[in-house]
PDB file of C-alpha atoms and ligand atoms in Angstrom:
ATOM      1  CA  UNK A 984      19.033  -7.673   5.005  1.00 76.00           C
ATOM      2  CA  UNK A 985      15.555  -8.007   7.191  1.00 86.00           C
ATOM      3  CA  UNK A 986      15.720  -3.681   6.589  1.00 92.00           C
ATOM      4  CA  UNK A 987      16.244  -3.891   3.077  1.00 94.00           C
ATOM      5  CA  UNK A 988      13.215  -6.299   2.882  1.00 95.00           C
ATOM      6  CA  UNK A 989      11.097  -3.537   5.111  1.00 95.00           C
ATOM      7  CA  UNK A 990      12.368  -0.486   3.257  1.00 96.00           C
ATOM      8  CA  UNK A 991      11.209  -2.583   0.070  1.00 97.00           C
ATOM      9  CA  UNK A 992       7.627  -3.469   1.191  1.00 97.00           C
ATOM     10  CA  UNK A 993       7.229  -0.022   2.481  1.00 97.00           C
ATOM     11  CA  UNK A 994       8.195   1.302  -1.165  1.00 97.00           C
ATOM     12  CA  UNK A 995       5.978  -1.132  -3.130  1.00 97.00           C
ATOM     13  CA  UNK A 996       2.862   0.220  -0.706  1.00 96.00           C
ATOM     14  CA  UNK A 997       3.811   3.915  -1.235  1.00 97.00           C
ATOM     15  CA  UNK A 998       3.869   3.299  -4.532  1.00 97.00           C
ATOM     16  CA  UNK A 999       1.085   0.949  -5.473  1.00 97.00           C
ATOM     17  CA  UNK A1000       3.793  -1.428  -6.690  1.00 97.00           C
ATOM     18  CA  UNK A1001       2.064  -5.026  -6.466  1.00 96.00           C
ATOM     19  CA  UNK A1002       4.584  -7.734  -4.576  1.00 96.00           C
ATOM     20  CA  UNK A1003       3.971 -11.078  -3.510  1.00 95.00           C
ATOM     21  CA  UNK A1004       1.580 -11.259  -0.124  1.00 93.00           C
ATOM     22  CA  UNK A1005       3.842 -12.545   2.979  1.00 93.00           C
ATOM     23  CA  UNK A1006       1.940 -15.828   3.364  1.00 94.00           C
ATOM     24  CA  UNK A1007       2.104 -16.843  -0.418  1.00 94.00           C
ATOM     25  CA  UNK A1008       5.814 -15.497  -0.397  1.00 96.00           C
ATOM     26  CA  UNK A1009       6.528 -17.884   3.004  1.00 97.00           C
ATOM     27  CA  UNK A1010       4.850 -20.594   0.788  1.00 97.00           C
ATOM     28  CA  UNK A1011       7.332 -20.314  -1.765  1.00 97.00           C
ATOM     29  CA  UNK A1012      10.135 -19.915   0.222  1.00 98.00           C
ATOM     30  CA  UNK A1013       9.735 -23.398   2.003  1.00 98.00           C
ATOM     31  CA  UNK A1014       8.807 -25.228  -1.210  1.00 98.00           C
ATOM     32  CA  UNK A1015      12.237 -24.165  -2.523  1.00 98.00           C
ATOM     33  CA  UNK A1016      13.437 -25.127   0.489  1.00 98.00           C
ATOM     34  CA  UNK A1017      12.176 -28.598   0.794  1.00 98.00           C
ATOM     35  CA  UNK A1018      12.072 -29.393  -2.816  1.00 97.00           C
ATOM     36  CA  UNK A1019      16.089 -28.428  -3.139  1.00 97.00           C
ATOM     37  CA  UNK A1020      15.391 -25.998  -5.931  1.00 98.00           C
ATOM     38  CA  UNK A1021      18.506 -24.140  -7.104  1.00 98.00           C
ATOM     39  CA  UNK A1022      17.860 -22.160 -10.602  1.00 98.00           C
ATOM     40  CA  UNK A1023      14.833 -19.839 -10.646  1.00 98.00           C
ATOM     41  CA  UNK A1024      13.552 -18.283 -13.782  1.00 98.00           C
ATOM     42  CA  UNK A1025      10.974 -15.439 -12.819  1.00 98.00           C
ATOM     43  CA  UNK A1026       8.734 -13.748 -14.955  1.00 98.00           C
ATOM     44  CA  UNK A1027       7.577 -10.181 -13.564  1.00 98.00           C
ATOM     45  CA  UNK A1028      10.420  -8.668 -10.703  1.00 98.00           C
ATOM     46  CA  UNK A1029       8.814  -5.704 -10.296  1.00 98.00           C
ATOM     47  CA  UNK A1030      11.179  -4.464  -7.630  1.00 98.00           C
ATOM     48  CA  UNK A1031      13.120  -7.494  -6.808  1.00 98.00           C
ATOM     49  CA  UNK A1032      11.161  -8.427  -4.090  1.00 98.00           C
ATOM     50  CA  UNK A1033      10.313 -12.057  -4.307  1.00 98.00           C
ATOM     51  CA  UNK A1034      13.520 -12.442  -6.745  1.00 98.00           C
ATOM     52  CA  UNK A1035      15.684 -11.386  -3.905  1.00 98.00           C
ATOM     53  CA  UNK A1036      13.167 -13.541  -0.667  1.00 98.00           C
ATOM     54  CA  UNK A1037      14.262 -16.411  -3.124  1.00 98.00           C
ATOM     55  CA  UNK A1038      17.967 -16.208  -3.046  1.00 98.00           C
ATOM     56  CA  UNK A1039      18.169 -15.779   0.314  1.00 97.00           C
ATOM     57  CA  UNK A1040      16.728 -19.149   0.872  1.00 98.00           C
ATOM     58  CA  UNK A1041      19.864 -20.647   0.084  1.00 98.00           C
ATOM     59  CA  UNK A1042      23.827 -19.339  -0.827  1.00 97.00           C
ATOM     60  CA  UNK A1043      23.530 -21.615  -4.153  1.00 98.00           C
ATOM     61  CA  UNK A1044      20.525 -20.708  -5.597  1.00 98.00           C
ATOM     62  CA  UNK A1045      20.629 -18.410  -8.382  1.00 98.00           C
ATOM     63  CA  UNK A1046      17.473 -16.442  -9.748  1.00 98.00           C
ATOM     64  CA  UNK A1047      17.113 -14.957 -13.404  1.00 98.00           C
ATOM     65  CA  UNK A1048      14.325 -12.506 -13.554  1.00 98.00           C
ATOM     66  CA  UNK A1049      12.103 -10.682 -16.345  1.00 98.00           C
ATOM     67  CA  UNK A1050      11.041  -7.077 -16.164  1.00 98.00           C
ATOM     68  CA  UNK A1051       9.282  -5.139 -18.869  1.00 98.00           C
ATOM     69  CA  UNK A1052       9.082  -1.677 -16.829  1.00 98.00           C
ATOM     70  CA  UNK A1053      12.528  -0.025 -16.769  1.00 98.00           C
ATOM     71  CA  UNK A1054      11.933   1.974 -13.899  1.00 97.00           C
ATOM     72  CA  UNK A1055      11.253  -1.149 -12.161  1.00 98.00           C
ATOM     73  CA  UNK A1056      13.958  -3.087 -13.006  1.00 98.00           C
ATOM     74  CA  UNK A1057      16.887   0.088 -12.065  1.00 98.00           C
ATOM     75  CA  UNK A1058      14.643   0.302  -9.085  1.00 98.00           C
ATOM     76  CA  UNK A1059      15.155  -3.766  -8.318  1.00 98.00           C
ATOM     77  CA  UNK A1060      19.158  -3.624  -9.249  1.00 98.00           C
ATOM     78  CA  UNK A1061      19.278  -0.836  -6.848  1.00 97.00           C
ATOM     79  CA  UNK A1062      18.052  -3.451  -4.365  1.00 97.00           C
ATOM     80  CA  UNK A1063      19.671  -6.442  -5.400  1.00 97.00           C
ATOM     81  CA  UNK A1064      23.037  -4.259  -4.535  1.00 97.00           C
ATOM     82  CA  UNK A1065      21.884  -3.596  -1.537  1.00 96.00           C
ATOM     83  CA  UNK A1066      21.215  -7.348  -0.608  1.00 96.00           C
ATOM     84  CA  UNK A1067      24.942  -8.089  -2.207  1.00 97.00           C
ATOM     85  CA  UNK A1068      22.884 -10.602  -4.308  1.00 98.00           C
ATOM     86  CA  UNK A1069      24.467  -9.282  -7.588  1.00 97.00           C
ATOM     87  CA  UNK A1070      26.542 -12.591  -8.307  1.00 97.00           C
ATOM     88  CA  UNK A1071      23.161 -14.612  -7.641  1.00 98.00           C
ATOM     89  CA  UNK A1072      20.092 -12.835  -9.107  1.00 98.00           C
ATOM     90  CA  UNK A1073      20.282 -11.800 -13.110  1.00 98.00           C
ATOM     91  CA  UNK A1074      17.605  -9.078 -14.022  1.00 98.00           C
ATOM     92  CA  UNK A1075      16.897  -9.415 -17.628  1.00 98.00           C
ATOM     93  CA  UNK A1076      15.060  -6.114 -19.217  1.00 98.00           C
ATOM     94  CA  UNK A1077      11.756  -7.057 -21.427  1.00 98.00           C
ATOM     95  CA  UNK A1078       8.647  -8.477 -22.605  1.00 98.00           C
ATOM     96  CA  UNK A1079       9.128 -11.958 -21.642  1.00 98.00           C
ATOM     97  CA  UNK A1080       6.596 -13.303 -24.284  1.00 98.00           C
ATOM     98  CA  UNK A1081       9.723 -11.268 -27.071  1.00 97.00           C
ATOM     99  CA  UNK A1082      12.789 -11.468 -25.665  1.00 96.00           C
ATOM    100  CA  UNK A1083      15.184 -14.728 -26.299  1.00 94.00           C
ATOM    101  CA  UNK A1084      16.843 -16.638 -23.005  1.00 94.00           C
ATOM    102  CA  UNK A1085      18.772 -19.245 -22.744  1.00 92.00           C
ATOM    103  CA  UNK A1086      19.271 -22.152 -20.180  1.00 96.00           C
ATOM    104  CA  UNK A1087      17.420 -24.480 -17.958  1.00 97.00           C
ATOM    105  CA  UNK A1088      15.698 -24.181 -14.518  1.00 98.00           C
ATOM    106  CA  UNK A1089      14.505 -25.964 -11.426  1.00 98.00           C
ATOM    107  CA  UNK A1090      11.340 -23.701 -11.341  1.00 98.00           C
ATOM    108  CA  UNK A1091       9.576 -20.859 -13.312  1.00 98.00           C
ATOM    109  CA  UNK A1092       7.748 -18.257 -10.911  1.00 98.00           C
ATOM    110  CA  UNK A1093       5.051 -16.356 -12.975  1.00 98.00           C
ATOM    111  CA  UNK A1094       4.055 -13.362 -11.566  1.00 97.00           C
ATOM    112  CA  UNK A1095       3.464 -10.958 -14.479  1.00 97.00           C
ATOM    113  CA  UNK A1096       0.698 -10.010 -16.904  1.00 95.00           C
ATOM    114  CA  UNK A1097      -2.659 -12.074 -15.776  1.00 92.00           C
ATOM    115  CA  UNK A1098      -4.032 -12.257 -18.806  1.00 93.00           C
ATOM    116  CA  UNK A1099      -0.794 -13.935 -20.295  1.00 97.00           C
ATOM    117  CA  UNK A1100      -0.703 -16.502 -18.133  1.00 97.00           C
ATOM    118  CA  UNK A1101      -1.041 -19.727 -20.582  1.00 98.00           C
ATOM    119  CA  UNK A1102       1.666 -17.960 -23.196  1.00 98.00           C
ATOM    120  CA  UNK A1103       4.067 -17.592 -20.429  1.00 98.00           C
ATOM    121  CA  UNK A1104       3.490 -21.120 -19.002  1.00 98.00           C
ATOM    122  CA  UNK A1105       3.667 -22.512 -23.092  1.00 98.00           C
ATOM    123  CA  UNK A1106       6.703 -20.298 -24.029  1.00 98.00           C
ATOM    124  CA  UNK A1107       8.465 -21.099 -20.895  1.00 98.00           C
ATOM    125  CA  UNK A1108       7.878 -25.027 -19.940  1.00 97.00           C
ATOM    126  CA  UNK A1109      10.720 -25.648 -22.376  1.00 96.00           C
ATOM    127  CA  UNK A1110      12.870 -24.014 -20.072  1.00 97.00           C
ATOM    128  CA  UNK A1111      12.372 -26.148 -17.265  1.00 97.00           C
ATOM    129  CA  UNK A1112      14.722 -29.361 -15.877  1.00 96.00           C
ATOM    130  CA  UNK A1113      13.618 -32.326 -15.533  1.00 94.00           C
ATOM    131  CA  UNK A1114      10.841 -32.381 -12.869  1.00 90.00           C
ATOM    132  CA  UNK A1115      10.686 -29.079 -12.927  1.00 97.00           C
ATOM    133  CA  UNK A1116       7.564 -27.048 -11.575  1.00 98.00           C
ATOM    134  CA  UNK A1117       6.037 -24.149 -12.364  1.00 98.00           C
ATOM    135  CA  UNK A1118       4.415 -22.085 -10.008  1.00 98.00           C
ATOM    136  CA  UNK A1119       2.022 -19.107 -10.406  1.00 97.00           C
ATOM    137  CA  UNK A1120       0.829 -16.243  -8.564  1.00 95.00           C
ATOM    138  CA  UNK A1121      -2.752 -14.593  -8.255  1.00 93.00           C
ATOM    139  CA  UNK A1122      -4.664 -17.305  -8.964  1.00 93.00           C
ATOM    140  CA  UNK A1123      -7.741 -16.533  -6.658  1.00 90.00           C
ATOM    141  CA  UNK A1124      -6.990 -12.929  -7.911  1.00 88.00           C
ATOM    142  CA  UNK A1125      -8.159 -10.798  -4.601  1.00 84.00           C
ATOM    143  CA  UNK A1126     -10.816 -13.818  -4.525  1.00 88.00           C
ATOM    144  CA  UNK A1127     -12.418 -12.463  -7.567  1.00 85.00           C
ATOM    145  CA  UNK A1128     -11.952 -15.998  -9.450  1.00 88.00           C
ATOM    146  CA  UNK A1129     -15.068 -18.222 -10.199  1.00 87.00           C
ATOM    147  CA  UNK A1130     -17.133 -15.019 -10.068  1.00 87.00           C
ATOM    148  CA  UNK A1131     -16.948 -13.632 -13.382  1.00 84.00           C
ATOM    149  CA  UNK A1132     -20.401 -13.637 -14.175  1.00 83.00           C
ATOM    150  CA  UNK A1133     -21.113 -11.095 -11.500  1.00 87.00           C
ATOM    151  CA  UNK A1134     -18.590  -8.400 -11.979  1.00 89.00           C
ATOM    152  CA  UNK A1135     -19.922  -5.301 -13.465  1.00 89.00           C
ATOM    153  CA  UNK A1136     -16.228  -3.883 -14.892  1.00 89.00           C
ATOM    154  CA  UNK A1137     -15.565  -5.063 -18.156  1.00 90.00           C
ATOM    155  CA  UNK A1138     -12.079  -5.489 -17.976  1.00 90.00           C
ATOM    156  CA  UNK A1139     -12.223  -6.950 -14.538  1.00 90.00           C
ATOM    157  CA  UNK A1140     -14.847  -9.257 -15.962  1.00 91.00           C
ATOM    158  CA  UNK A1141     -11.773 -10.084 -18.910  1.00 90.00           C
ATOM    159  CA  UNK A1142      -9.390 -10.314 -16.721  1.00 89.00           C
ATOM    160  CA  UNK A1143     -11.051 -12.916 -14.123  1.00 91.00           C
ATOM    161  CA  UNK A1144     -12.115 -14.699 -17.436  1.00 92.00           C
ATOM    162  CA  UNK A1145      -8.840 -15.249 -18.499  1.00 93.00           C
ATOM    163  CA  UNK A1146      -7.368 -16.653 -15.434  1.00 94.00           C
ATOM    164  CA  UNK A1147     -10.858 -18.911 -14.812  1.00 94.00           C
ATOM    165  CA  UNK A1148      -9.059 -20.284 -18.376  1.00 95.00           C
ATOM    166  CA  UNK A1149      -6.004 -20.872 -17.285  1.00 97.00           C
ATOM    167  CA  UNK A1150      -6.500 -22.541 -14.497  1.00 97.00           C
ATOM    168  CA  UNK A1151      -8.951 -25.065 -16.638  1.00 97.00           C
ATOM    169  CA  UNK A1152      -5.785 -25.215 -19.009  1.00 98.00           C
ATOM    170  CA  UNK A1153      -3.922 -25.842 -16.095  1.00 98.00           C
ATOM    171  CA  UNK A1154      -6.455 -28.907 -14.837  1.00 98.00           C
ATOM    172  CA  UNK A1155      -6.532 -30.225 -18.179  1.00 97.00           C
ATOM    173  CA  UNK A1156      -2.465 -30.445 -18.952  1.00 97.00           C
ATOM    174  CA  UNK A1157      -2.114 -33.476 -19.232  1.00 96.00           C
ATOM    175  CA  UNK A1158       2.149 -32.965 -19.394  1.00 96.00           C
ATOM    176  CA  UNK A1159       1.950 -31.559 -15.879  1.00 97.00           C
ATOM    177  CA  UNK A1160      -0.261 -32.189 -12.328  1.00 97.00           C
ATOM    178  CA  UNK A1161      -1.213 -29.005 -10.826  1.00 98.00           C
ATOM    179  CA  UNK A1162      -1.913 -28.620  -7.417  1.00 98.00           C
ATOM    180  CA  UNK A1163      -4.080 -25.074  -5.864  1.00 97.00           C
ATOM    181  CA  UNK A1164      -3.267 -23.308  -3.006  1.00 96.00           C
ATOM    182  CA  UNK A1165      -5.605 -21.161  -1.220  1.00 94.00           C
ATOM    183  CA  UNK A1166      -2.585 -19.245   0.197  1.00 94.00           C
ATOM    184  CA  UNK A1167      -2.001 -15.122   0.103  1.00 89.00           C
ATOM    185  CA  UNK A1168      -3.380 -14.511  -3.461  1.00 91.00           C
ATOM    186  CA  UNK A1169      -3.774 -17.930  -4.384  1.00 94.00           C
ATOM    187  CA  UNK A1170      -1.146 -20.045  -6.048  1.00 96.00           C
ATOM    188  CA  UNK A1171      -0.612 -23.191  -8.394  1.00 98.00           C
ATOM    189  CA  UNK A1172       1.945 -25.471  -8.423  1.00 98.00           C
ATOM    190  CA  UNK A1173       2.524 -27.394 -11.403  1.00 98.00           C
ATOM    191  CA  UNK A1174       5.160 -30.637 -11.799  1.00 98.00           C
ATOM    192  CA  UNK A1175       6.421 -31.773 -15.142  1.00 97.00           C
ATOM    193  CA  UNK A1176       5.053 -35.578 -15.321  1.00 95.00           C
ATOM    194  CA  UNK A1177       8.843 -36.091 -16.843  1.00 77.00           C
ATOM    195  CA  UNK A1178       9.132 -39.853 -18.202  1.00 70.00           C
TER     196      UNK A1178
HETATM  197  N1  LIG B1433       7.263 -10.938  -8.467  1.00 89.99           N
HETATM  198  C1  LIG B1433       7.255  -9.591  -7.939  1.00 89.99           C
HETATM  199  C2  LIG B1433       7.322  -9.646  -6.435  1.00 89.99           C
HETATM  200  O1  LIG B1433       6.514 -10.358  -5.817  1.00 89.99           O
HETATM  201  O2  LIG B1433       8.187  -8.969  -5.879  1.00 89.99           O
HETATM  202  C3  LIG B1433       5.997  -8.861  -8.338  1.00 89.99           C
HETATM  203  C4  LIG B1433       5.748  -8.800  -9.813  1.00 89.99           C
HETATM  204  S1  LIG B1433       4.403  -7.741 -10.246  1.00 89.99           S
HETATM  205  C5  LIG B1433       3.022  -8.589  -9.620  1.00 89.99           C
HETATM  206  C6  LIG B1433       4.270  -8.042 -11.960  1.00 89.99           C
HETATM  207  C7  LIG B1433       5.383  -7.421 -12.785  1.00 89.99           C
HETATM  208  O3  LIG B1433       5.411  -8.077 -14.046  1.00 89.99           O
HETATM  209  C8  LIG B1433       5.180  -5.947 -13.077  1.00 89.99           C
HETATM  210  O4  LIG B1433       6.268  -5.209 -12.574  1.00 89.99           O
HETATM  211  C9  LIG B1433       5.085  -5.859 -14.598  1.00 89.99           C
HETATM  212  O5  LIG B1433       5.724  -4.736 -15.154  1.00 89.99           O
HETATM  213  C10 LIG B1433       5.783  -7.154 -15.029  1.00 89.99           C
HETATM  214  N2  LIG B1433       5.316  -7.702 -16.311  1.00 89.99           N
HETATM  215  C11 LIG B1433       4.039  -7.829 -16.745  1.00 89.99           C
HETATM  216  N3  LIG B1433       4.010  -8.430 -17.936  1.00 89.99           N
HETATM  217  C12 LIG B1433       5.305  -8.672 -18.293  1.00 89.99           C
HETATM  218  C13 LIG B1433       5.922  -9.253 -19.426  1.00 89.99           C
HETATM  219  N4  LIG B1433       5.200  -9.681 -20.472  1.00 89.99           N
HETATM  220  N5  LIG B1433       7.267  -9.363 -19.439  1.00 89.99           N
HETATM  221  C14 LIG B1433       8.013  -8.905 -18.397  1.00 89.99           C
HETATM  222  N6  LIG B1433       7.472  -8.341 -17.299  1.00 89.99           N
HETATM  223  C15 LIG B1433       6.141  -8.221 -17.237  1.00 89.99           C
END
């Protein structure tokens, strides 16, 4: 399995595929640990690199995934074979913000389009358990965030801007309590106040 994981991060480099960074993906592997998570919903597999670091935590936890790229996702089912994980991880091919799911989940991983953030997080909540959490990825965004101002690229500039907004949405929810990690890329972790 460890060789499948190597062959993968070798790949996404080659490539210029963007996957978790190893610190933020240890992170999230010992918060589903400790918090007994055991249904994932993931928006943005790319290859099926975090999707598949997930499972593995545990032999009952089961992962659905979102992938709008389709050379992504045959490249991640390719993997997911490898890693025998076909029974446990479901790759769903799409624009998360069109498609329809169904079901309910421990956690929602977003790690897709930036500047979709709060329509992911508002689309998705609904799909969580009680007490669920949702994390996110790239928060600090290569530490770029809380800078704005001074970037000179326009769409850099937009981009920043639009996660500087979601993590203000994210401070003012009042339905969940977010927490900010200055971990890998930066991540939030955000707990349904569930009464
Ligand atoms: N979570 C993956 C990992 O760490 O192994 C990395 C995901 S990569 C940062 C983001 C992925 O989200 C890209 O492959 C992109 O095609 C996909 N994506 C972006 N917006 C999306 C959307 N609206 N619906 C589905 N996938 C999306």
């Amino acid at each position: 399995m460890d060789d499948v994981i190597k062959e993968m991060e070798k790949y996404a480099e080659e490539k210029g595929i963007p996957i978790m960074q190893k610190r933020g993906m240890n992170f999230l592997c010992k918060f589903i640990e400790k918090n007994n998570i055991k249904s994932i919903l993931e928006i943005g597999t790319a290859i099926g690199y975090s999707a598949i670091n997930m499972a593995l935590v545990n032999d009952d936890i089961t992962v659905v995934s979102i992938e709008r790229d389709q050379d992504r996702y045959i490249e991640a089912i390719k993997n997911i074979k490898k890693c025998k994980l076909e029974k446990r991880i479901t790759l769903v091919l799409g624009d998360a913000l069109n498609i329809d799911l169904t079901g309910k989940y421990d956690m929602l991983f977003i790690d897709a389009a930036k500047a979709q953030y709060i329509k992911f997080f508002e689309k998705y909540k609904y799909f969580l358990n009680k007490g669920g959490v949702i994390i996110t990825d790239n928060i600090n965004f290569h530490g770029y965030v809380g800078k704005s101002d001074t970037i000179e690229s326009k769409n850099l500039r937009q981009l920043v801007g639009k996660i500087e907004n979601y993590i203000e949405f994210l401070k003012s929810n009042t339905e969940f309590d977010t927490k900010f990690y200055d971990i890998g890329d930066g991540l939030s972790v955000s707990t349904w106040k569930h009464e």
